[in-house]
Amino acid sequence: DICLGVPTREVMMELSRLADAFTKAVLDMRTREHPEGKKDFCILALGKLGGRELNYSSDIDLLGFWNDDGGKNGQEQKTFFSRLMEDVRSDLSSHTEEGYAYRVDLRLRPFGRDGELVPSWSSVVRYYTDTASLWEIQAALKMRPVAGNLRLGYSFMEKIQPVLLQNWKRKDIVQSIEKMRTLGMKTSAGATQDVKTGMGGLRDVEFLVQGLQLIHGARVSSLLEGNTLNALELLGKENVLPEPAALGLKADYLFLRRVEHCLQILEDRQIHAIPKDKKELKALARRLLGPDGNEDRFREKLNGCLRRIHEA
């Protein structure tokens, strides 16, 4: 049971491995009769899947691109790989009598909804080198290849690494993150307490980590780690964050992720708000703190986490 037994870090890793395997299996199935589809195509994961920190009810953020090296017919390739990506998304997200596997989000591709569903390798490199917004560079910290030609994916990541490692101005990073946080706070306005986008929530830890990675990455390239917990450990090790602060943020982050898991596991919905109903709140407290858990103990622990994260 995620809430009482298995360590949260291990659960997130296992859920991510499972999603990796599903994505790879679907692509393998779809390219069985067209092996070139696997040879010249790569799917990257971003977001929580990219960071190997999925919830039970997380979307999976994917980006596909094709290899335009070798002078192949561009229009034919675009059509073929766009159809392939649509098939992968459909196989993963279509509802059947037995449910569905994952909600798939493809909007983190270059130019979002207005961009090509499956751009070419060179156009994605060009986008991240010349056009991408700072928030997209920040999101790219979590990128990793998960299916298709992984070597093609790693060559892309190697190509854009100088963008991630450039000497970013602290002021620009802070302004970009503050803008995104303001937007996130508006989204969660009205919720009693939102453990993801509310004040001192999970997003605050993730943005703190990613901001420090971009600010200090030019000096310490090893900080470029997509997993939040691993990145916190590196920030402590490199003394970017005082080690006690890094350890405290890790513990609070893990507790909030357990809350998130327990909110979502029963109904498979992306819930991040603490329930208002007393009966639901009591049940949540018992799932998290054991048979002796009650509303007061839970609120005390939760409020402590949110306060410490916000202060950090």
PDB file of C-alpha atoms in Angstrom:
ATOM      1  CA  ASP A   1       0.000   0.000   0.000  1.00  0.00           C
ATOM      2  CA  ILE A   2       1.544   3.297  -1.116  1.00  0.00           C
ATOM      3  CA  CYS A   3       0.052   5.110   1.850  1.00  0.00           C
ATOM      4  CA  LEU A   4       1.350   2.879   4.633  1.00  0.00           C
ATOM      5  CA  GLY A   5       4.034   0.579   3.308  1.00  0.00           C
ATOM      6  CA  VAL A   6       6.057   0.938   0.113  1.00  0.00           C
ATOM      7  CA  PRO A   7       8.449   3.928   0.055  1.00  0.00           C
ATOM      8  CA  THR A   8       7.082   6.750  -2.093  1.00  0.00           C
ATOM      9  CA  ARG A   9      10.327   7.137  -4.029  1.00  0.00           C
ATOM     10  CA  GLU A  10      10.265   3.488  -5.053  1.00  0.00           C
ATOM     11  CA  VAL A  11       6.605   3.674  -6.099  1.00  0.00           C
ATOM     12  CA  MET A  12       7.240   6.707  -8.324  1.00  0.00           C
ATOM     13  CA  MET A  13      10.175   4.921  -9.956  1.00  0.00           C
ATOM     14  CA  GLU A  14       8.186   1.720 -10.552  1.00  0.00           C
ATOM     15  CA  LEU A  15       5.197   3.598 -11.998  1.00  0.00           C
ATOM     16  CA  SER A  16       7.572   5.414 -14.342  1.00  0.00           C
ATOM     17  CA  ARG A  17       9.256   2.184 -15.444  1.00  0.00           C
ATOM     18  CA  LEU A  18       5.828   0.751 -16.187  1.00  0.00           C
ATOM     19  CA  ALA A  19       4.888   3.765 -18.329  1.00  0.00           C
ATOM     20  CA  ASP A  20       8.230   3.497 -20.153  1.00  0.00           C
ATOM     21  CA  ALA A  21       7.517  -0.163 -20.893  1.00  0.00           C
ATOM     22  CA  PHE A  22       3.969   0.534 -22.119  1.00  0.00           C
ATOM     23  CA  THR A  23       5.173   3.296 -24.447  1.00  0.00           C
ATOM     24  CA  LYS A  24       7.966   1.121 -25.837  1.00  0.00           C
ATOM     25  CA  ALA A  25       5.633  -1.878 -26.289  1.00  0.00           C
ATOM     26  CA  VAL A  26       3.029   0.189 -28.148  1.00  0.00           C
ATOM     27  CA  LEU A  27       5.662   1.657 -30.482  1.00  0.00           C
ATOM     28  CA  ASP A  28       7.163  -1.813 -31.055  1.00  0.00           C
ATOM     29  CA  MET A  29       3.726  -3.148 -31.947  1.00  0.00           C
ATOM     30  CA  ARG A  30       2.976  -0.268 -34.316  1.00  0.00           C
ATOM     31  CA  THR A  31       6.322  -0.549 -36.141  1.00  0.00           C
ATOM     32  CA  ARG A  32       6.429  -4.332 -36.462  1.00  0.00           C
ATOM     33  CA  GLU A  33       5.637  -4.148 -40.183  1.00  0.00           C
ATOM     34  CA  HIS A  34       7.605  -0.908 -40.691  1.00  0.00           C
ATOM     35  CA  PRO A  35      10.887  -1.304 -38.789  1.00  0.00           C
ATOM     36  CA  GLU A  36      12.192   1.955 -40.269  1.00  0.00           C
ATOM     37  CA  GLY A  37       9.603   3.624 -38.063  1.00  0.00           C
ATOM     38  CA  LYS A  38      11.601   2.529 -35.033  1.00  0.00           C
ATOM     39  CA  LYS A  39      15.009   3.164 -36.562  1.00  0.00           C
ATOM     40  CA  ASP A  40      14.274   6.776 -37.554  1.00  0.00           C
ATOM     41  CA  PHE A  41      11.949   7.791 -34.724  1.00  0.00           C
ATOM     42  CA  CYS A  42      12.375   8.597 -31.040  1.00  0.00           C
ATOM     43  CA  ILE A  43       9.930   9.415 -28.264  1.00  0.00           C
ATOM     44  CA  LEU A  44      11.121  11.577 -25.373  1.00  0.00           C
ATOM     45  CA  ALA A  45       9.377  11.815 -22.006  1.00  0.00           C
ATOM     46  CA  LEU A  46       9.037  15.130 -20.183  1.00  0.00           C
ATOM     47  CA  GLY A  47       7.376  16.202 -16.945  1.00  0.00           C
ATOM     48  CA  LYS A  48       6.876  13.625 -14.218  1.00  0.00           C
ATOM     49  CA  LEU A  49       7.564  10.689 -16.520  1.00  0.00           C
ATOM     50  CA  GLY A  50      10.771  12.356 -17.718  1.00  0.00           C
ATOM     51  CA  GLY A  51      11.819  12.776 -14.087  1.00  0.00           C
ATOM     52  CA  ARG A  52      10.826   9.189 -13.200  1.00  0.00           C
ATOM     53  CA  GLU A  53       8.351  10.467 -10.592  1.00  0.00           C
ATOM     54  CA  LEU A  54       4.881   9.505 -11.819  1.00  0.00           C
ATOM     55  CA  ASN A  55       1.751   9.453  -9.658  1.00  0.00           C
ATOM     56  CA  TYR A  56      -0.964   6.844  -9.966  1.00  0.00           C
ATOM     57  CA  SER A  57      -3.013   9.313 -12.008  1.00  0.00           C
ATOM     58  CA  SER A  58      -0.375  11.344 -13.861  1.00  0.00           C
ATOM     59  CA  ASP A  59      -0.619  12.326 -17.491  1.00  0.00           C
ATOM     60  CA  ILE A  60       2.424  11.318 -19.494  1.00  0.00           C
ATOM     61  CA  ASP A  61       4.080  14.106 -21.495  1.00  0.00           C
ATOM     62  CA  LEU A  62       5.650  12.846 -24.723  1.00  0.00           C
ATOM     63  CA  LEU A  63       7.568  14.434 -27.585  1.00  0.00           C
ATOM     64  CA  GLY A  64       8.272  12.493 -30.786  1.00  0.00           C
ATOM     65  CA  PHE A  65      10.685  13.473 -33.562  1.00  0.00           C
ATOM     66  CA  TRP A  66      12.057  11.803 -36.698  1.00  0.00           C
ATOM     67  CA  ASN A  67      15.537  11.605 -38.170  1.00  0.00           C
ATOM     68  CA  ASP A  68      15.812  13.929 -41.172  1.00  0.00           C
ATOM     69  CA  ASP A  69      19.451  13.055 -41.811  1.00  0.00           C
ATOM     70  CA  GLY A  70      20.124  11.382 -45.163  1.00  0.00           C
ATOM     71  CA  GLY A  71      17.962  13.370 -47.573  1.00  0.00           C
ATOM     72  CA  LYS A  72      14.735  11.359 -47.250  1.00  0.00           C
ATOM     73  CA  ASN A  73      11.432  12.670 -48.575  1.00  0.00           C
ATOM     74  CA  GLY A  74      10.434  15.157 -45.897  1.00  0.00           C
ATOM     75  CA  GLN A  75       6.700  15.255 -46.592  1.00  0.00           C
ATOM     76  CA  GLU A  76       6.387  11.465 -46.689  1.00  0.00           C
ATOM     77  CA  GLN A  77       8.309  11.205 -43.430  1.00  0.00           C
ATOM     78  CA  LYS A  78       6.169  13.869 -41.744  1.00  0.00           C
ATOM     79  CA  THR A  79       2.964  12.103 -42.740  1.00  0.00           C
ATOM     80  CA  PHE A  80       4.207   8.669 -41.711  1.00  0.00           C
ATOM     81  CA  PHE A  81       5.568   9.689 -38.316  1.00  0.00           C
ATOM     82  CA  SER A  82       2.602  11.940 -37.486  1.00  0.00           C
ATOM     83  CA  ARG A  83       0.290   8.991 -38.069  1.00  0.00           C
ATOM     84  CA  LEU A  84       2.575   6.771 -35.989  1.00  0.00           C
ATOM     85  CA  MET A  85       2.499   9.246 -33.076  1.00  0.00           C
ATOM     86  CA  GLU A  86      -1.299   9.469 -33.274  1.00  0.00           C
ATOM     87  CA  ASP A  87      -1.485   5.665 -33.164  1.00  0.00           C
ATOM     88  CA  VAL A  88       0.798   5.534 -30.112  1.00  0.00           C
ATOM     89  CA  ARG A  89      -1.282   8.155 -28.326  1.00  0.00           C
ATOM     90  CA  SER A  90      -4.516   6.355 -29.230  1.00  0.00           C
ATOM     91  CA  ASP A  91      -3.250   2.962 -28.032  1.00  0.00           C
ATOM     92  CA  LEU A  92      -2.146   4.423 -24.708  1.00  0.00           C
ATOM     93  CA  SER A  93      -5.161   6.628 -24.019  1.00  0.00           C
ATOM     94  CA  SER A  94      -8.229   5.112 -25.717  1.00  0.00           C
ATOM     95  CA  HIS A  95     -10.974   4.065 -23.293  1.00  0.00           C
ATOM     96  CA  THR A  96     -12.082   0.429 -23.440  1.00  0.00           C
ATOM     97  CA  GLU A  97     -14.290  -1.783 -21.255  1.00  0.00           C
ATOM     98  CA  GLU A  98     -11.191  -2.400 -19.120  1.00  0.00           C
ATOM     99  CA  GLY A  99     -10.341   1.304 -18.824  1.00  0.00           C
ATOM    100  CA  TYR A 100      -7.288   2.997 -20.360  1.00  0.00           C
ATOM    101  CA  ALA A 101      -3.555   3.057 -19.758  1.00  0.00           C
ATOM    102  CA  TYR A 102      -2.561   6.743 -19.661  1.00  0.00           C
ATOM    103  CA  ARG A 103      -3.724  10.225 -20.536  1.00  0.00           C
ATOM    104  CA  VAL A 104      -1.145  11.396 -23.092  1.00  0.00           C
ATOM    105  CA  ASP A 105      -0.182  15.053 -23.468  1.00  0.00           C
ATOM    106  CA  LEU A 106       1.722  16.109 -26.607  1.00  0.00           C
ATOM    107  CA  ARG A 107       1.497  19.876 -26.029  1.00  0.00           C
ATOM    108  CA  LEU A 108       5.094  20.293 -24.834  1.00  0.00           C
ATOM    109  CA  ARG A 109       6.338  19.937 -28.413  1.00  0.00           C
ATOM    110  CA  PRO A 110       7.872  22.978 -30.174  1.00  0.00           C
ATOM    111  CA  PHE A 111       5.257  25.736 -30.647  1.00  0.00           C
ATOM    112  CA  GLY A 112       2.720  23.714 -28.619  1.00  0.00           C
ATOM    113  CA  ARG A 113      -0.633  23.053 -30.271  1.00  0.00           C
ATOM    114  CA  ASP A 114       0.396  25.206 -33.248  1.00  0.00           C
ATOM    115  CA  GLY A 115       3.504  23.166 -33.960  1.00  0.00           C
ATOM    116  CA  GLU A 116       3.935  20.040 -36.046  1.00  0.00           C
ATOM    117  CA  LEU A 117       2.768  16.945 -34.192  1.00  0.00           C
ATOM    118  CA  VAL A 118       6.089  15.252 -34.962  1.00  0.00           C
ATOM    119  CA  PRO A 119       8.884  17.643 -35.937  1.00  0.00           C
ATOM    120  CA  SER A 120      12.207  16.562 -37.411  1.00  0.00           C
ATOM    121  CA  TRP A 121      15.377  16.111 -35.334  1.00  0.00           C
ATOM    122  CA  SER A 122      17.061  19.178 -36.802  1.00  0.00           C
ATOM    123  CA  SER A 123      14.003  21.417 -36.350  1.00  0.00           C
ATOM    124  CA  VAL A 124      13.700  20.449 -32.664  1.00  0.00           C
ATOM    125  CA  VAL A 125      17.401  21.177 -32.120  1.00  0.00           C
ATOM    126  CA  ARG A 126      16.968  24.537 -33.886  1.00  0.00           C
ATOM    127  CA  TYR A 127      13.902  25.348 -31.775  1.00  0.00           C
ATOM    128  CA  TYR A 128      15.646  24.767 -28.455  1.00  0.00           C
ATOM    129  CA  THR A 129      18.782  26.557 -29.636  1.00  0.00           C
ATOM    130  CA  ASP A 130      17.117  29.672 -31.100  1.00  0.00           C
ATOM    131  CA  THR A 131      13.437  29.985 -30.148  1.00  0.00           C
ATOM    132  CA  ALA A 132      12.402  28.180 -26.964  1.00  0.00           C
ATOM    133  CA  SER A 133      11.137  30.257 -24.031  1.00  0.00           C
ATOM    134  CA  LEU A 134      12.939  30.058 -20.716  1.00  0.00           C
ATOM    135  CA  TRP A 135      10.123  27.967 -19.199  1.00  0.00           C
ATOM    136  CA  GLU A 136      10.581  25.449 -22.050  1.00  0.00           C
ATOM    137  CA  ILE A 137      14.322  25.290 -21.347  1.00  0.00           C
ATOM    138  CA  GLN A 138      13.430  24.675 -17.697  1.00  0.00           C
ATOM    139  CA  ALA A 139      11.036  21.859 -18.709  1.00  0.00           C
ATOM    140  CA  ALA A 140      13.780  20.334 -20.880  1.00  0.00           C
ATOM    141  CA  LEU A 141      15.734  19.516 -17.704  1.00  0.00           C
ATOM    142  CA  LYS A 142      13.422  16.515 -17.339  1.00  0.00           C
ATOM    143  CA  MET A 143      13.715  15.231 -20.918  1.00  0.00           C
ATOM    144  CA  ARG A 144      14.853  11.665 -21.554  1.00  0.00           C
ATOM    145  CA  PRO A 145      14.433   9.159 -24.429  1.00  0.00           C
ATOM    146  CA  VAL A 146      12.029   6.305 -23.650  1.00  0.00           C
ATOM    147  CA  ALA A 147      11.110   4.558 -26.933  1.00  0.00           C
ATOM    148  CA  GLY A 148      12.275   4.097 -30.508  1.00  0.00           C
ATOM    149  CA  ASN A 149      15.842   4.947 -31.478  1.00  0.00           C
ATOM    150  CA  LEU A 150      17.259   5.935 -28.084  1.00  0.00           C
ATOM    151  CA  ARG A 151      20.620   6.817 -29.616  1.00  0.00           C
ATOM    152  CA  LEU A 152      18.852   9.439 -31.743  1.00  0.00           C
ATOM    153  CA  GLY A 153      17.275  10.803 -28.570  1.00  0.00           C
ATOM    154  CA  TYR A 154      20.564  10.996 -26.701  1.00  0.00           C
ATOM    155  CA  SER A 155      22.218  12.728 -29.661  1.00  0.00           C
ATOM    156  CA  PHE A 156      19.474  15.387 -29.467  1.00  0.00           C
ATOM    157  CA  MET A 157      20.006  15.848 -25.728  1.00  0.00           C
ATOM    158  CA  GLU A 158      23.745  16.164 -26.244  1.00  0.00           C
ATOM    159  CA  LYS A 159      23.115  18.795 -28.919  1.00  0.00           C
ATOM    160  CA  ILE A 160      20.955  20.989 -26.673  1.00  0.00           C
ATOM    161  CA  GLN A 161      23.042  20.553 -23.508  1.00  0.00           C
ATOM    162  CA  PRO A 162      24.947  23.834 -24.155  1.00  0.00           C
ATOM    163  CA  VAL A 163      21.586  25.640 -23.983  1.00  0.00           C
ATOM    164  CA  LEU A 164      20.893  24.166 -20.541  1.00  0.00           C
ATOM    165  CA  LEU A 165      24.436  24.892 -19.385  1.00  0.00           C
ATOM    166  CA  GLN A 166      24.705  28.467 -20.573  1.00  0.00           C
ATOM    167  CA  ASN A 167      25.392  31.157 -18.019  1.00  0.00           C
ATOM    168  CA  TRP A 168      21.796  32.168 -17.278  1.00  0.00           C
ATOM    169  CA  LYS A 169      21.168  35.421 -15.421  1.00  0.00           C
ATOM    170  CA  ARG A 170      19.690  34.827 -11.986  1.00  0.00           C
ATOM    171  CA  LYS A 171      17.247  37.709 -12.535  1.00  0.00           C
ATOM    172  CA  ASP A 172      15.822  36.130 -15.724  1.00  0.00           C
ATOM    173  CA  ILE A 173      15.365  32.743 -14.038  1.00  0.00           C
ATOM    174  CA  VAL A 174      13.657  34.292 -11.009  1.00  0.00           C
ATOM    175  CA  GLN A 175      11.285  36.410 -13.138  1.00  0.00           C
ATOM    176  CA  SER A 176      10.325  33.438 -15.319  1.00  0.00           C
ATOM    177  CA  ILE A 177       9.594  31.214 -12.308  1.00  0.00           C
ATOM    178  CA  GLU A 178       7.674  33.943 -10.490  1.00  0.00           C
ATOM    179  CA  LYS A 179       5.496  34.403 -13.576  1.00  0.00           C
ATOM    180  CA  MET A 180       4.728  30.669 -13.741  1.00  0.00           C
ATOM    181  CA  ARG A 181       4.063  30.499  -9.998  1.00  0.00           C
ATOM    182  CA  THR A 182       1.621  33.420 -10.185  1.00  0.00           C
ATOM    183  CA  LEU A 183      -0.228  31.599 -12.955  1.00  0.00           C
ATOM    184  CA  GLY A 184      -0.245  28.371 -10.913  1.00  0.00           C
ATOM    185  CA  MET A 185      -1.582  30.146  -7.836  1.00  0.00           C
ATOM    186  CA  LYS A 186      -4.455  31.594  -9.887  1.00  0.00           C
ATOM    187  CA  THR A 187      -5.270  28.103 -11.149  1.00  0.00           C
ATOM    188  CA  SER A 188      -5.464  26.698  -7.608  1.00  0.00           C
ATOM    189  CA  ALA A 189      -7.347  29.695  -6.172  1.00  0.00           C
ATOM    190  CA  GLY A 190     -10.532  28.564  -4.434  1.00  0.00           C
ATOM    191  CA  ALA A 191      -9.157  25.184  -3.352  1.00  0.00           C
ATOM    192  CA  THR A 192      -8.922  24.699   0.416  1.00  0.00           C
ATOM    193  CA  GLN A 193      -5.291  23.607   0.204  1.00  0.00           C
ATOM    194  CA  ASP A 194      -3.625  22.460  -3.002  1.00  0.00           C
ATOM    195  CA  VAL A 195      -0.571  20.285  -2.413  1.00  0.00           C
ATOM    196  CA  LYS A 196       0.668  20.754  -5.977  1.00  0.00           C
ATOM    197  CA  THR A 197       0.240  24.399  -7.019  1.00  0.00           C
ATOM    198  CA  GLY A 198      -0.667  26.011  -3.673  1.00  0.00           C
ATOM    199  CA  MET A 199       1.743  28.037  -1.546  1.00  0.00           C
ATOM    200  CA  GLY A 200       4.551  25.784  -0.341  1.00  0.00           C
ATOM    201  CA  GLY A 201       3.361  22.899  -2.520  1.00  0.00           C
ATOM    202  CA  LEU A 202       5.141  20.407  -4.771  1.00  0.00           C
ATOM    203  CA  ARG A 203       5.513  22.890  -7.605  1.00  0.00           C
ATOM    204  CA  ASP A 204       7.460  25.219  -5.293  1.00  0.00           C
ATOM    205  CA  VAL A 205      10.007  22.480  -4.566  1.00  0.00           C
ATOM    206  CA  GLU A 206      10.310  21.548  -8.248  1.00  0.00           C
ATOM    207  CA  PHE A 207      10.710  25.145  -9.417  1.00  0.00           C
ATOM    208  CA  LEU A 208      13.212  25.904  -6.640  1.00  0.00           C
ATOM    209  CA  VAL A 209      15.285  22.914  -7.746  1.00  0.00           C
ATOM    210  CA  GLN A 210      15.061  23.701 -11.475  1.00  0.00           C
ATOM    211  CA  GLY A 211      15.854  27.369 -10.931  1.00  0.00           C
ATOM    212  CA  LEU A 212      19.007  26.504  -8.983  1.00  0.00           C
ATOM    213  CA  GLN A 213      20.002  23.945 -11.623  1.00  0.00           C
ATOM    214  CA  LEU A 214      19.850  26.574 -14.376  1.00  0.00           C
ATOM    215  CA  ILE A 215      21.586  29.257 -12.296  1.00  0.00           C
ATOM    216  CA  HIS A 216      24.472  26.986 -11.225  1.00  0.00           C
ATOM    217  CA  GLY A 217      24.573  24.487 -14.123  1.00  0.00           C
ATOM    218  CA  ALA A 218      27.210  26.433 -16.068  1.00  0.00           C
ATOM    219  CA  ARG A 219      29.547  25.999 -13.096  1.00  0.00           C
ATOM    220  CA  VAL A 220      28.517  22.453 -12.066  1.00  0.00           C
ATOM    221  CA  SER A 221      27.190  20.506 -15.056  1.00  0.00           C
ATOM    222  CA  SER A 222      26.426  17.433 -12.914  1.00  0.00           C
ATOM    223  CA  LEU A 223      23.440  19.337 -11.464  1.00  0.00           C
ATOM    224  CA  LEU A 224      21.439  18.621 -14.644  1.00  0.00           C
ATOM    225  CA  GLU A 225      19.333  15.793 -13.196  1.00  0.00           C
ATOM    226  CA  GLY A 226      15.664  15.355 -14.084  1.00  0.00           C
ATOM    227  CA  ASN A 227      14.556  13.615 -10.887  1.00  0.00           C
ATOM    228  CA  THR A 228      13.663  16.129  -8.167  1.00  0.00           C
ATOM    229  CA  LEU A 229      14.905  14.019  -5.241  1.00  0.00           C
ATOM    230  CA  ASN A 230      18.195  13.154  -6.947  1.00  0.00           C
ATOM    231  CA  ALA A 231      18.642  16.811  -7.887  1.00  0.00           C
ATOM    232  CA  LEU A 232      18.085  17.904  -4.272  1.00  0.00           C
ATOM    233  CA  GLU A 233      20.792  15.481  -3.174  1.00  0.00           C
ATOM    234  CA  LEU A 234      23.185  16.927  -5.765  1.00  0.00           C
ATOM    235  CA  LEU A 235      22.363  20.517  -4.753  1.00  0.00           C
ATOM    236  CA  GLY A 236      23.193  19.595  -1.155  1.00  0.00           C
ATOM    237  CA  LYS A 237      26.362  17.737  -2.117  1.00  0.00           C
ATOM    238  CA  GLU A 238      27.608  20.701  -4.182  1.00  0.00           C
ATOM    239  CA  ASN A 239      26.666  23.115  -1.369  1.00  0.00           C
ATOM    240  CA  VAL A 240      24.318  25.088  -3.608  1.00  0.00           C
ATOM    241  CA  LEU A 241      21.772  24.405  -0.874  1.00  0.00           C
ATOM    242  CA  PRO A 242      22.892  23.827   2.716  1.00  0.00           C
ATOM    243  CA  GLU A 243      22.690  20.066   3.232  1.00  0.00           C
ATOM    244  CA  PRO A 244      20.159  20.309   6.121  1.00  0.00           C
ATOM    245  CA  ALA A 245      17.890  22.417   3.878  1.00  0.00           C
ATOM    246  CA  ALA A 246      18.181  19.871   1.044  1.00  0.00           C
ATOM    247  CA  LEU A 247      17.366  16.987   3.425  1.00  0.00           C
ATOM    248  CA  GLY A 248      14.397  18.884   4.853  1.00  0.00           C
ATOM    249  CA  LEU A 249      13.011  19.665   1.401  1.00  0.00           C
ATOM    250  CA  LYS A 250      13.396  15.999   0.419  1.00  0.00           C
ATOM    251  CA  ALA A 251      11.405  14.820   3.428  1.00  0.00           C
ATOM    252  CA  ASP A 252       8.657  17.402   2.928  1.00  0.00           C
ATOM    253  CA  TYR A 253       8.490  16.714  -0.816  1.00  0.00           C
ATOM    254  CA  LEU A 254       8.107  12.979  -0.181  1.00  0.00           C
ATOM    255  CA  PHE A 255       5.308  13.566   2.314  1.00  0.00           C
ATOM    256  CA  LEU A 256       3.388  15.794  -0.120  1.00  0.00           C
ATOM    257  CA  ARG A 257       3.864  13.214  -2.875  1.00  0.00           C
ATOM    258  CA  ARG A 258       2.372  10.560  -0.554  1.00  0.00           C
ATOM    259  CA  VAL A 259      -0.599  12.867   0.069  1.00  0.00           C
ATOM    260  CA  GLU A 260      -0.967  13.283  -3.699  1.00  0.00           C
ATOM    261  CA  HIS A 261      -0.839   9.513  -4.274  1.00  0.00           C
ATOM    262  CA  CYS A 262      -3.446   8.845  -1.584  1.00  0.00           C
ATOM    263  CA  LEU A 263      -5.775  11.501  -2.988  1.00  0.00           C
ATOM    264  CA  GLN A 264      -5.577  10.024  -6.477  1.00  0.00           C
ATOM    265  CA  ILE A 265      -5.344   6.275  -6.047  1.00  0.00           C
ATOM    266  CA  LEU A 266      -8.991   5.630  -5.164  1.00  0.00           C
ATOM    267  CA  GLU A 267     -10.695   7.422  -8.069  1.00  0.00           C
ATOM    268  CA  ASP A 268      -7.881   7.703 -10.656  1.00  0.00           C
ATOM    269  CA  ARG A 269      -8.399  11.452 -10.925  1.00  0.00           C
ATOM    270  CA  GLN A 270      -5.843  14.259 -10.837  1.00  0.00           C
ATOM    271  CA  ILE A 271      -6.803  15.582  -7.422  1.00  0.00           C
ATOM    272  CA  HIS A 272      -4.436  17.832  -5.498  1.00  0.00           C
ATOM    273  CA  ALA A 273      -6.832  19.633  -3.154  1.00  0.00           C
ATOM    274  CA  ILE A 274      -7.237  18.509   0.445  1.00  0.00           C
ATOM    275  CA  PRO A 275     -10.894  17.405   0.916  1.00  0.00           C
ATOM    276  CA  LYS A 276     -13.285  19.666   2.811  1.00  0.00           C
ATOM    277  CA  ASP A 277     -15.549  16.833   3.895  1.00  0.00           C
ATOM    278  CA  LYS A 278     -14.636  15.701   7.447  1.00  0.00           C
ATOM    279  CA  LYS A 279     -15.226  12.027   6.733  1.00  0.00           C
ATOM    280  CA  GLU A 280     -12.971  12.137   3.651  1.00  0.00           C
ATOM    281  CA  LEU A 281     -10.334  14.077   5.561  1.00  0.00           C
ATOM    282  CA  LYS A 282     -10.357  11.535   8.384  1.00  0.00           C
ATOM    283  CA  ALA A 283      -9.983   8.677   5.889  1.00  0.00           C
ATOM    284  CA  LEU A 284      -7.056  10.479   4.235  1.00  0.00           C
ATOM    285  CA  ALA A 285      -5.389  11.034   7.620  1.00  0.00           C
ATOM    286  CA  ARG A 286      -5.681   7.322   8.467  1.00  0.00           C
ATOM    287  CA  ARG A 287      -4.286   6.281   5.076  1.00  0.00           C
ATOM    288  CA  LEU A 288      -1.284   8.537   5.590  1.00  0.00           C
ATOM    289  CA  LEU A 289      -0.618   8.267   9.321  1.00  0.00           C
ATOM    290  CA  GLY A 290      -1.986   4.828  10.172  1.00  0.00           C
ATOM    291  CA  PRO A 291      -4.902   3.741  12.430  1.00  0.00           C
ATOM    292  CA  ASP A 292      -4.156   6.469  14.981  1.00  0.00           C
ATOM    293  CA  GLY A 293      -4.148   9.204  12.351  1.00  0.00           C
ATOM    294  CA  ASN A 294      -6.693  11.986  12.796  1.00  0.00           C
ATOM    295  CA  GLU A 295      -7.547  15.310  11.199  1.00  0.00           C
ATOM    296  CA  ASP A 296      -5.583  17.415  13.689  1.00  0.00           C
ATOM    297  CA  ARG A 297      -2.356  15.390  13.406  1.00  0.00           C
ATOM    298  CA  PHE A 298      -2.601  15.357   9.631  1.00  0.00           C
ATOM    299  CA  ARG A 299      -3.209  19.114   9.365  1.00  0.00           C
ATOM    300  CA  GLU A 300      -0.315  19.821  11.726  1.00  0.00           C
ATOM    301  CA  LYS A 301       2.056  17.736   9.622  1.00  0.00           C
ATOM    302  CA  LEU A 302       0.753  19.106   6.312  1.00  0.00           C
ATOM    303  CA  ASN A 303       0.893  22.753   7.422  1.00  0.00           C
ATOM    304  CA  GLY A 304       4.447  22.229   8.700  1.00  0.00           C
ATOM    305  CA  CYS A 305       5.526  20.909   5.281  1.00  0.00           C
ATOM    306  CA  LEU A 306       3.880  23.763   3.383  1.00  0.00           C
ATOM    307  CA  ARG A 307       5.363  26.391   5.705  1.00  0.00           C
ATOM    308  CA  ARG A 308       8.910  25.009   5.538  1.00  0.00           C
ATOM    309  CA  ILE A 309       8.829  24.706   1.745  1.00  0.00           C
ATOM    310  CA  HIS A 310       7.486  28.238   1.346  1.00  0.00           C
ATOM    311  CA  GLU A 311      10.208  29.596   3.647  1.00  0.00           C
ATOM    312  CA  ALA A 312      12.880  27.723   1.675  1.00  0.00           C
TER     313      ALA A 312
END
